[in-house]
Coordinates of C-alpha atoms in Angstrom, one line a residue:
Chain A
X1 CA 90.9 90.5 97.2
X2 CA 89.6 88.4 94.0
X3 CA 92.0 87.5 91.3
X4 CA 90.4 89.8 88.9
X5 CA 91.3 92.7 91.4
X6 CA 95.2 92.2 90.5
X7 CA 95.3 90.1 86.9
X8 CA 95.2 91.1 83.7
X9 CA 94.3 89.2 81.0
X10 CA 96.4 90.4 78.4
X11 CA 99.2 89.4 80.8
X12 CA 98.4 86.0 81.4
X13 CA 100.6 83.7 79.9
X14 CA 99.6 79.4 78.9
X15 CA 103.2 78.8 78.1
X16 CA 105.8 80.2 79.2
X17 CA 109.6 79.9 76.8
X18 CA 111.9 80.4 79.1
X19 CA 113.7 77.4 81.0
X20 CA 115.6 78.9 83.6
X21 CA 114.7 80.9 86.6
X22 CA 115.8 84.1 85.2
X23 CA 114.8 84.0 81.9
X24 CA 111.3 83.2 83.3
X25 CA 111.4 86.2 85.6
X26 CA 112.2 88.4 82.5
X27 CA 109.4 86.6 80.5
X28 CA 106.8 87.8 83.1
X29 CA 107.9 91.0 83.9
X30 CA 107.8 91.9 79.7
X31 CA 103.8 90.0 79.4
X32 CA 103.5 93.0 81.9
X33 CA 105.0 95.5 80.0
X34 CA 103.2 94.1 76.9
X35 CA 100.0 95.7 78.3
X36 CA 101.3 98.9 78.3
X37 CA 101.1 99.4 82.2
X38 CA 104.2 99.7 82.9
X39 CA 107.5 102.0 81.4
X40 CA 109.8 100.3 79.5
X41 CA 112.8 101.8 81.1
X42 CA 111.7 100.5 84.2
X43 CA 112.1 96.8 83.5
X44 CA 115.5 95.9 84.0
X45 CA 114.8 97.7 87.4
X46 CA 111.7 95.5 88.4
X47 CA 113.5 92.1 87.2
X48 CA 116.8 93.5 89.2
X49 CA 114.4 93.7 92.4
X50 CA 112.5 90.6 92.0
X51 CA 115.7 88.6 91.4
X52 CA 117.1 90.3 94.9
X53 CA 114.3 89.2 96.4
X54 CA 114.4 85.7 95.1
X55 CA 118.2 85.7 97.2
X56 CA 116.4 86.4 100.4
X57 CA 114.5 82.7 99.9
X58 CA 112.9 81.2 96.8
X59 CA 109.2 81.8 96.5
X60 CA 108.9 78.6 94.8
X61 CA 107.1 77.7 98.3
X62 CA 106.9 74.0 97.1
X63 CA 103.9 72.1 94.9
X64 CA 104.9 73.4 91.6
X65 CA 104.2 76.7 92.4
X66 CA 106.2 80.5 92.9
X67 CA 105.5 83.7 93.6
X68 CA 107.7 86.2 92.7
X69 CA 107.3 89.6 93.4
X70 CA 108.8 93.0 94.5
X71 CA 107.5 96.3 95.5
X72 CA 108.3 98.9 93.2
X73 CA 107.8 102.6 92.6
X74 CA 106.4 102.3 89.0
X75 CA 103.2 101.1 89.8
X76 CA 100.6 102.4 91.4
X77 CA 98.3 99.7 92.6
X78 CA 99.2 96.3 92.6
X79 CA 99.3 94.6 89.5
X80 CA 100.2 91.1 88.8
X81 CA 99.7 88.4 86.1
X82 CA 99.8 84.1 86.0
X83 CA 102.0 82.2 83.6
X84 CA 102.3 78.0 83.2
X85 CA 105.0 76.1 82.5
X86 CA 104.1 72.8 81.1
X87 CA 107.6 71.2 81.4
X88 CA 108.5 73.2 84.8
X89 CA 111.3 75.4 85.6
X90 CA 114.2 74.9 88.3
X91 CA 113.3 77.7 90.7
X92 CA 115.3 76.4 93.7
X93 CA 111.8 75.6 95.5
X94 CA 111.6 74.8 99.3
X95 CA 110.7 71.6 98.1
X96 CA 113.4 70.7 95.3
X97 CA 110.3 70.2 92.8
X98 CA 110.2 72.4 89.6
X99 CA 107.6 75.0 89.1
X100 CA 104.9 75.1 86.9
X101 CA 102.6 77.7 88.1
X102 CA 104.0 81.5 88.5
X103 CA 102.0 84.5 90.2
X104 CA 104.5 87.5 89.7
X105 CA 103.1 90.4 91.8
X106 CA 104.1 93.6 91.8
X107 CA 102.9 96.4 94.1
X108 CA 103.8 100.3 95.6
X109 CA 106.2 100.5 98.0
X110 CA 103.3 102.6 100.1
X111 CA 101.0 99.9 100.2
X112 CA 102.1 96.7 101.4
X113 CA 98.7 95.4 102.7
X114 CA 97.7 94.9 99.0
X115 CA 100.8 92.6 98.4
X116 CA 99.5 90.4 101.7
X117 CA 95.7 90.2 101.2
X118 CA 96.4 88.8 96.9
X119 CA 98.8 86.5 98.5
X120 CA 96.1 85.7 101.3
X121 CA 93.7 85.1 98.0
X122 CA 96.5 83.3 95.4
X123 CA 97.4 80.9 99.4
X124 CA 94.3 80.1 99.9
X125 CA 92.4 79.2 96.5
X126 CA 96.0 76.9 95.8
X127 CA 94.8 75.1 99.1
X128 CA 92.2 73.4 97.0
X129 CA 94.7 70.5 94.8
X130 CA 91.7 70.6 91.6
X131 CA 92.1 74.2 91.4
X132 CA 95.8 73.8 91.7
X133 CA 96.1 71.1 89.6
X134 CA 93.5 72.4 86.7
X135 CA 95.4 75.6 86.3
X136 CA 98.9 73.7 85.9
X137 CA 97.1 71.5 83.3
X138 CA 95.5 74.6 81.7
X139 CA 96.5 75.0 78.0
X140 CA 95.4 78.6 77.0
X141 CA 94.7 82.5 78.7
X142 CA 91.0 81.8 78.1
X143 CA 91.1 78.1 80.1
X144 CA 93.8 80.3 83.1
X145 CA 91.0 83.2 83.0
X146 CA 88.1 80.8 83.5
X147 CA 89.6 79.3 86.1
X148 CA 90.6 82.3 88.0
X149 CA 87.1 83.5 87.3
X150 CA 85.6 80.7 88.6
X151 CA 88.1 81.0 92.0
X152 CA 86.8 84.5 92.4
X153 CA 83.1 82.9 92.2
X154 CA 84.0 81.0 95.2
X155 CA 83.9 77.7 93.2
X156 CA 86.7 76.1 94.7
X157 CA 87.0 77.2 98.3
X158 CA 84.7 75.3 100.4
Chain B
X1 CA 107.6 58.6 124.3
X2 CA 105.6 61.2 126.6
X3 CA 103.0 63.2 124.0
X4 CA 103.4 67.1 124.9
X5 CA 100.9 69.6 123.9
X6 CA 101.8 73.0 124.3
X7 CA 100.6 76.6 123.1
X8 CA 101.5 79.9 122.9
X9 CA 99.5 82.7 121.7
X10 CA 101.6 85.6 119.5
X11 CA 101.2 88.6 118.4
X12 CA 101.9 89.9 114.4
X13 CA 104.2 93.2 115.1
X14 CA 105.6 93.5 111.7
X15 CA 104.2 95.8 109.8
X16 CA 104.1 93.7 106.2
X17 CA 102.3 90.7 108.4
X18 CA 102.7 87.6 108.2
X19 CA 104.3 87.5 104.5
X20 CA 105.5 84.7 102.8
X21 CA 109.2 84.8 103.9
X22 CA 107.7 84.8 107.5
X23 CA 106.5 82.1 106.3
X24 CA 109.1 80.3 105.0
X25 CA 111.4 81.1 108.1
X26 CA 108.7 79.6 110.6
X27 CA 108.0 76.3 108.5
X28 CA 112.0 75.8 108.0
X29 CA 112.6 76.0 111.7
X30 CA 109.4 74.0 112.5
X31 CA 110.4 71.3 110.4
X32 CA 113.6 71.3 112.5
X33 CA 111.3 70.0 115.5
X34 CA 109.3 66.6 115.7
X35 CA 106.7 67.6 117.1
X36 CA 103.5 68.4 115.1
X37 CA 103.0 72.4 114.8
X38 CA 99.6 74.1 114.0
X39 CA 99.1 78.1 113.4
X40 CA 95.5 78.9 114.8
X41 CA 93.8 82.2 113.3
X42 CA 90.0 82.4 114.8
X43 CA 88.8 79.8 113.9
X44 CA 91.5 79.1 111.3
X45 CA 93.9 76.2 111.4
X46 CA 97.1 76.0 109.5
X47 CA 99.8 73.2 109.4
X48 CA 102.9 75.1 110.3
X49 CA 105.0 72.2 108.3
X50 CA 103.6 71.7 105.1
X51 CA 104.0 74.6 102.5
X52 CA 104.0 78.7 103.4
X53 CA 100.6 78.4 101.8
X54 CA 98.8 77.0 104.2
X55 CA 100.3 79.9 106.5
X56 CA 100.0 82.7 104.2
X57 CA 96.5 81.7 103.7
X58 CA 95.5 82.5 106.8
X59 CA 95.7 86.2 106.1
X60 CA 97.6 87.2 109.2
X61 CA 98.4 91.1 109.8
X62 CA 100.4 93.3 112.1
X63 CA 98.6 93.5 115.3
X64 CA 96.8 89.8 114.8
X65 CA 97.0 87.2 117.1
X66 CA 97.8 83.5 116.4
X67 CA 98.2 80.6 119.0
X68 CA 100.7 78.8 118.2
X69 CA 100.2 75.0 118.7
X70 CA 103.2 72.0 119.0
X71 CA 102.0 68.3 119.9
X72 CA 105.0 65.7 120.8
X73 CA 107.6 65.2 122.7
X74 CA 109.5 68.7 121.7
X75 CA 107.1 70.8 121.8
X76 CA 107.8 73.7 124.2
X77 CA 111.3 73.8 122.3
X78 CA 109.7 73.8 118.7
X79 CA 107.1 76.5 120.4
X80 CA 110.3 78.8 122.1
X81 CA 112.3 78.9 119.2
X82 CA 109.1 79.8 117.2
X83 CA 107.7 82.5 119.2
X84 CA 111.1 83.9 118.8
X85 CA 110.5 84.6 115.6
X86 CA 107.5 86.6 116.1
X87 CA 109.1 88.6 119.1
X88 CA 112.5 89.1 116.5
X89 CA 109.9 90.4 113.5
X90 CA 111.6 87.8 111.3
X91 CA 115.0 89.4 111.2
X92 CA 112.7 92.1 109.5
X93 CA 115.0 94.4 107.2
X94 CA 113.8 97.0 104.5
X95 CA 115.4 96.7 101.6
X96 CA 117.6 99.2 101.6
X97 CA 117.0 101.1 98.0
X98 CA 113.5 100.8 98.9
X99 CA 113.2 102.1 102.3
X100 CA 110.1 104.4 103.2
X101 CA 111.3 107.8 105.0
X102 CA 110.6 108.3 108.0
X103 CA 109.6 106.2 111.1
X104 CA 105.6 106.9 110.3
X105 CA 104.9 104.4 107.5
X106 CA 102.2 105.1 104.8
X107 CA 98.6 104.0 106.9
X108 CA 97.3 100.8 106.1
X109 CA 93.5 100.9 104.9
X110 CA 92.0 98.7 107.1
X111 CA 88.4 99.0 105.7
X112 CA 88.5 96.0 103.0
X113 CA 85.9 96.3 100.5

């Protein structure tokens, strides 16, 4: 599964406001609901979920990055979207470090496979530290969307 | 200090694979342990200490095998209490306002395009 398969542009965010885990969560659940994609009414549902999740462990899995993410009913194919903090956001990571760099994914209950083969993709391109590091340093959608772009090209995995 | 090497080979029996809080269990209880741990996919080798990342990477889904690699001078304990994860499914639990009816779960598409 490529980046593009799961990403949307429009959701993409270069700078995220929010300091706090929560507020960040909120802030990347509405650049979803932003596109249109998903029903309004469904967001305090989706932010309630991912912030249960987020009490089973922190997917702040350590080097600046998290993952959060949920399954949920409103969607019907995975969607998810990237968003950078420049000054990093207290996430309670495995590794104490702040985060910078947020996948939020989102997927159907009925198809958890998706959910494990973008995470296989997002894992394994973050393996290589210029890709990792570039996309924390990156300073607008078009820079984050060139860079995934280019990940999806295979121009980072060796 | 004697230098063990040990392996064990396990098998993925969770149906949501090897996710990320997989994961995170395995590499918190294999940093409990001295000894150096590997997971081996194929041909695929992942530090089992480092960050979920390099596990998760590895793409692992219900019905895969991994072996399962400790070098030092724990290593069949690090390996026992690790396998036990596999054979426990991760203190697996649905969440419960989201759990699928049923015992058959929706079928996985295998065929990845």
């Amino acid at each position: 599964m490529k980046f593009a398969d799961f990403v949307s542009r429009e959701a993409i965010r270069a700078e995220l406001v929010a300091k706090d885990k929560e507020g960040v969560i909120r802030e990347l659940v509405q650049a979803w609901l932003d596109t249109g994609s998903i029903e309004a009414d469904e967001q305090e549902s989706i932010i309630k979920a991912i912030l249960k999740r987020e009490e089973l462990g922190s997917t702040g899995i350590g080097r600046g990055v998290a993952v959060p993410h949920t399954k949920h009913p409103s969607v019907d194919r995975l969607v998810g979207t990237v968003a950078i903090s420049s000054d990093g956001v207290d996430f309670n990571s495995l590794d104490g470090e702040k985060v910078q760099l947020l996948f939020l994914l989102i997927s159907p209950p009925d198809r958890p496979g998706d959910h494990l083969r973008a995470l296989e993709n997002i894992s394994r391109q973050l393996r290589d530290d210029t890709f990792c590091r570039f996309l924390k340093q990156a300073k607008s959608v078009e820079d984050i969307q060139q860079l995934l772009d280019e990940a999806d090209n295979n121009q980072f995995v060796s | 200090m004697d230098e063990v090497k040990a392996t064990r080979t396990v098998t993925v029996t969770n149906s949501a694979g090897f996710h990320l809080r997989a994961a995170t269990l395995f590499m918190n209880l294999a940093r409990r342990f001295d000894s150096h741990v590997e997971v081996i996919k194929d041909s695929q080798r992942a530090d089992g200490k480092s960050t979920p990342l390099q596990l998760t990477a590895l793409g692992a889904w219900e019905g895969d095998q991994l072996v399962l690699e400790a070098t030092g001078a724990d290593a069949e304990q690090a390996l026992d209490a690790l396998v036990e994860l596999f054979v426990t499914n991760f203190e697996e639990e649905e969440e419960p306002e989201q759990q699928q009816v049923g015992q058959s779960r929706p079928e996985e598409d295998t065929a990845d395009s």
